[in-house]
Short mmCIF file of N, CA and C in Angstrom, two decimals:
data_model
loop_
_atom_site.label_atom_id
_atom_site.label_comp_id
_atom_site.label_asym_id
_atom_site.label_seq_id
_atom_site.Cartn_x
_atom_site.Cartn_y
_atom_site.Cartn_z
N MET A 1194 -19.59 -28.65 -50.05
CA MET A 1194 -19.02 -29.61 -49.13
C MET A 1194 -17.54 -29.78 -49.45
N LEU A 1195 -16.74 -29.84 -48.42
CA LEU A 1195 -15.30 -29.98 -48.61
C LEU A 1195 -14.97 -31.42 -49.00
N PRO A 1196 -13.98 -31.59 -49.86
CA PRO A 1196 -13.59 -32.97 -50.20
C PRO A 1196 -12.95 -33.65 -48.99
N MET A 1197 -13.19 -34.92 -48.88
CA MET A 1197 -12.63 -35.66 -47.75
C MET A 1197 -11.16 -35.93 -47.97
N LEU A 1198 -10.42 -35.80 -46.91
CA LEU A 1198 -9.02 -36.18 -46.97
C LEU A 1198 -8.94 -37.70 -46.83
N GLY A 1199 -7.82 -38.27 -47.19
CA GLY A 1199 -7.66 -39.72 -47.13
C GLY A 1199 -7.92 -40.28 -45.74
N HIS A 1200 -7.39 -39.59 -44.73
CA HIS A 1200 -7.55 -40.06 -43.36
C HIS A 1200 -9.03 -40.04 -42.95
N ASP A 1201 -9.72 -38.97 -43.30
CA ASP A 1201 -11.15 -38.86 -42.96
C ASP A 1201 -11.96 -39.96 -43.65
N ARG A 1202 -11.63 -40.24 -44.89
CA ARG A 1202 -12.34 -41.27 -45.64
C ARG A 1202 -12.12 -42.64 -44.99
N ILE A 1203 -10.88 -42.91 -44.59
CA ILE A 1203 -10.57 -44.20 -43.94
C ILE A 1203 -11.32 -44.30 -42.62
N CYS A 1204 -11.33 -43.21 -41.84
CA CYS A 1204 -12.04 -43.22 -40.56
C CYS A 1204 -13.53 -43.46 -40.76
N LEU A 1205 -14.10 -42.84 -41.78
CA LEU A 1205 -15.52 -43.02 -42.06
C LEU A 1205 -15.80 -44.47 -42.43
N LYS A 1206 -14.94 -45.06 -43.26
CA LYS A 1206 -15.13 -46.46 -43.64
C LYS A 1206 -15.00 -47.37 -42.43
N LEU A 1207 -14.01 -47.10 -41.58
CA LEU A 1207 -13.83 -47.92 -40.37
C LEU A 1207 -15.04 -47.79 -39.45
N ARG A 1208 -15.56 -46.58 -39.33
CA ARG A 1208 -16.73 -46.37 -38.49
C ARG A 1208 -17.93 -47.13 -39.05
N ASN A 1209 -18.11 -47.11 -40.37
CA ASN A 1209 -19.21 -47.85 -40.99
C ASN A 1209 -19.04 -49.36 -40.79
N VAL A 1210 -17.81 -49.85 -40.92
CA VAL A 1210 -17.55 -51.27 -40.71
C VAL A 1210 -17.84 -51.64 -39.26
N TYR A 1211 -17.40 -50.80 -38.32
CA TYR A 1211 -17.66 -51.07 -36.91
C TYR A 1211 -19.16 -51.08 -36.63
N TYR A 1212 -19.87 -50.09 -37.17
CA TYR A 1212 -21.31 -50.00 -36.95
C TYR A 1212 -22.01 -51.22 -37.55
N PHE A 1213 -21.61 -51.62 -38.76
CA PHE A 1213 -22.20 -52.79 -39.40
C PHE A 1213 -21.89 -54.05 -38.58
N GLY A 1214 -20.65 -54.15 -38.09
CA GLY A 1214 -20.28 -55.29 -37.26
C GLY A 1214 -21.09 -55.34 -35.98
N PHE A 1215 -21.34 -54.17 -35.39
CA PHE A 1215 -22.14 -54.09 -34.17
C PHE A 1215 -23.57 -54.56 -34.44
N LEU A 1216 -24.15 -54.08 -35.55
CA LEU A 1216 -25.50 -54.51 -35.90
C LEU A 1216 -25.55 -56.00 -36.20
N THR A 1217 -24.53 -56.49 -36.88
CA THR A 1217 -24.47 -57.91 -37.20
C THR A 1217 -24.41 -58.74 -35.92
N SER A 1218 -23.60 -58.30 -34.95
CA SER A 1218 -23.50 -59.06 -33.71
C SER A 1218 -24.82 -59.03 -32.94
N ILE A 1219 -25.54 -57.90 -32.99
CA ILE A 1219 -26.86 -57.84 -32.34
C ILE A 1219 -27.81 -58.81 -33.02
N LEU A 1220 -27.78 -58.85 -34.36
CA LEU A 1220 -28.65 -59.78 -35.08
C LEU A 1220 -28.30 -61.23 -34.77
N GLU A 1221 -27.01 -61.53 -34.64
CA GLU A 1221 -26.60 -62.90 -34.30
C GLU A 1221 -27.12 -63.29 -32.93
N VAL A 1222 -27.01 -62.39 -31.96
CA VAL A 1222 -27.50 -62.68 -30.61
C VAL A 1222 -29.01 -62.89 -30.63
N CYS A 1223 -29.73 -62.02 -31.33
CA CYS A 1223 -31.19 -62.15 -31.40
C CYS A 1223 -31.61 -63.45 -32.08
N SER A 1224 -30.94 -63.79 -33.17
CA SER A 1224 -31.31 -65.03 -33.87
C SER A 1224 -30.97 -66.25 -33.01
N GLY A 1225 -29.87 -66.17 -32.26
CA GLY A 1225 -29.53 -67.25 -31.34
C GLY A 1225 -30.58 -67.42 -30.25
N LEU A 1226 -31.04 -66.29 -29.72
CA LEU A 1226 -32.08 -66.35 -28.69
C LEU A 1226 -33.39 -66.89 -29.25
N LEU A 1227 -33.74 -66.46 -30.46
CA LEU A 1227 -34.97 -66.97 -31.07
C LEU A 1227 -34.88 -68.47 -31.32
N PHE A 1228 -33.70 -68.94 -31.75
CA PHE A 1228 -33.51 -70.37 -31.98
C PHE A 1228 -33.65 -71.13 -30.67
N LYS A 1229 -33.06 -70.58 -29.59
CA LYS A 1229 -33.15 -71.22 -28.28
C LYS A 1229 -34.59 -71.26 -27.80
N ILE A 1230 -35.32 -70.17 -28.00
CA ILE A 1230 -36.74 -70.13 -27.61
C ILE A 1230 -37.53 -71.16 -28.40
N GLN A 1231 -37.22 -71.29 -29.69
CA GLN A 1231 -37.94 -72.26 -30.52
C GLN A 1231 -37.66 -73.68 -30.04
N ILE A 1232 -36.42 -73.98 -29.68
CA ILE A 1232 -36.08 -75.32 -29.18
C ILE A 1232 -36.83 -75.59 -27.88
N GLU A 1233 -36.83 -74.59 -26.96
CA GLU A 1233 -37.54 -74.76 -25.70
C GLU A 1233 -39.03 -74.95 -25.93
N ASP A 1234 -39.59 -74.22 -26.89
CA ASP A 1234 -41.01 -74.36 -27.21
C ASP A 1234 -41.30 -75.75 -27.74
N ASN A 1235 -40.42 -76.27 -28.58
CA ASN A 1235 -40.59 -77.64 -29.10
C ASN A 1235 -40.51 -78.66 -27.98
N LEU A 1236 -39.60 -78.44 -27.02
CA LEU A 1236 -39.49 -79.37 -25.89
C LEU A 1236 -40.74 -79.33 -25.02
N ILE A 1237 -41.27 -78.12 -24.79
CA ILE A 1237 -42.49 -77.99 -24.00
C ILE A 1237 -43.65 -78.69 -24.70
N THR A 1238 -43.74 -78.52 -26.02
CA THR A 1238 -44.81 -79.17 -26.79
C THR A 1238 -44.67 -80.69 -26.69
N ALA A 1239 -43.45 -81.19 -26.78
CA ALA A 1239 -43.23 -82.63 -26.67
C ALA A 1239 -43.60 -83.13 -25.27
N GLU A 1240 -43.26 -82.34 -24.24
CA GLU A 1240 -43.61 -82.73 -22.88
C GLU A 1240 -45.12 -82.74 -22.68
N LYS A 1241 -45.81 -81.77 -23.28
CA LYS A 1241 -47.28 -81.74 -23.18
C LYS A 1241 -47.88 -82.97 -23.85
N ARG A 1242 -47.35 -83.33 -25.02
CA ARG A 1242 -47.83 -84.53 -25.72
C ARG A 1242 -47.61 -85.77 -24.87
N GLN A 1243 -46.43 -85.85 -24.27
CA GLN A 1243 -46.10 -87.01 -23.44
C GLN A 1243 -47.02 -87.05 -22.22
N ALA A 1244 -47.32 -85.91 -21.63
CA ALA A 1244 -48.21 -85.86 -20.47
C ALA A 1244 -49.62 -86.29 -20.86
N LYS A 1245 -50.09 -85.87 -22.03
CA LYS A 1245 -51.42 -86.27 -22.49
C LYS A 1245 -51.48 -87.78 -22.69
N ARG A 1246 -50.42 -88.35 -23.25
CA ARG A 1246 -50.38 -89.81 -23.44
C ARG A 1246 -50.39 -90.53 -22.10
N ALA A 1247 -49.64 -89.99 -21.14
CA ALA A 1247 -49.59 -90.62 -19.82
C ALA A 1247 -50.96 -90.56 -19.14
N ILE A 1248 -51.66 -89.43 -19.29
CA ILE A 1248 -53.00 -89.31 -18.71
C ILE A 1248 -53.96 -90.28 -19.39
N ALA A 1249 -53.87 -90.36 -20.71
CA ALA A 1249 -54.74 -91.28 -21.45
C ALA A 1249 -54.47 -92.72 -21.04
N LEU A 1250 -53.21 -93.08 -20.87
CA LEU A 1250 -52.85 -94.43 -20.44
C LEU A 1250 -53.34 -94.69 -19.03
N ALA A 1251 -53.23 -93.70 -18.15
CA ALA A 1251 -53.71 -93.85 -16.78
C ALA A 1251 -55.23 -94.05 -16.75
N VAL A 1252 -55.94 -93.33 -17.61
CA VAL A 1252 -57.40 -93.48 -17.68
C VAL A 1252 -57.76 -94.88 -18.18
N ILE A 1253 -57.03 -95.36 -19.19
CA ILE A 1253 -57.29 -96.70 -19.73
C ILE A 1253 -57.00 -97.76 -18.67
N LEU A 1254 -55.90 -97.61 -17.96
CA LEU A 1254 -55.54 -98.59 -16.93
C LEU A 1254 -56.49 -98.52 -15.74
N ALA A 1255 -57.05 -97.36 -15.47
CA ALA A 1255 -57.96 -97.21 -14.33
C ALA A 1255 -59.29 -97.91 -14.59
N ASP A 1256 -59.65 -98.06 -15.86
CA ASP A 1256 -60.93 -98.72 -16.19
C ASP A 1256 -60.79 -100.17 -15.98
#
């Protein structure tokens, strides 16, 4: 294998940094989406709990 010239070595490092940055940004987007999904899931769960309480209260008041 031929030894790398300085310019080639710098280009390779820059390419690795760019690739790592690209992967990092993909991971950030995915983790942000997962966090958003988790928040929405928690809100849905809270709404379900609130609906169950409202139904239970309506049943109690109907008696």
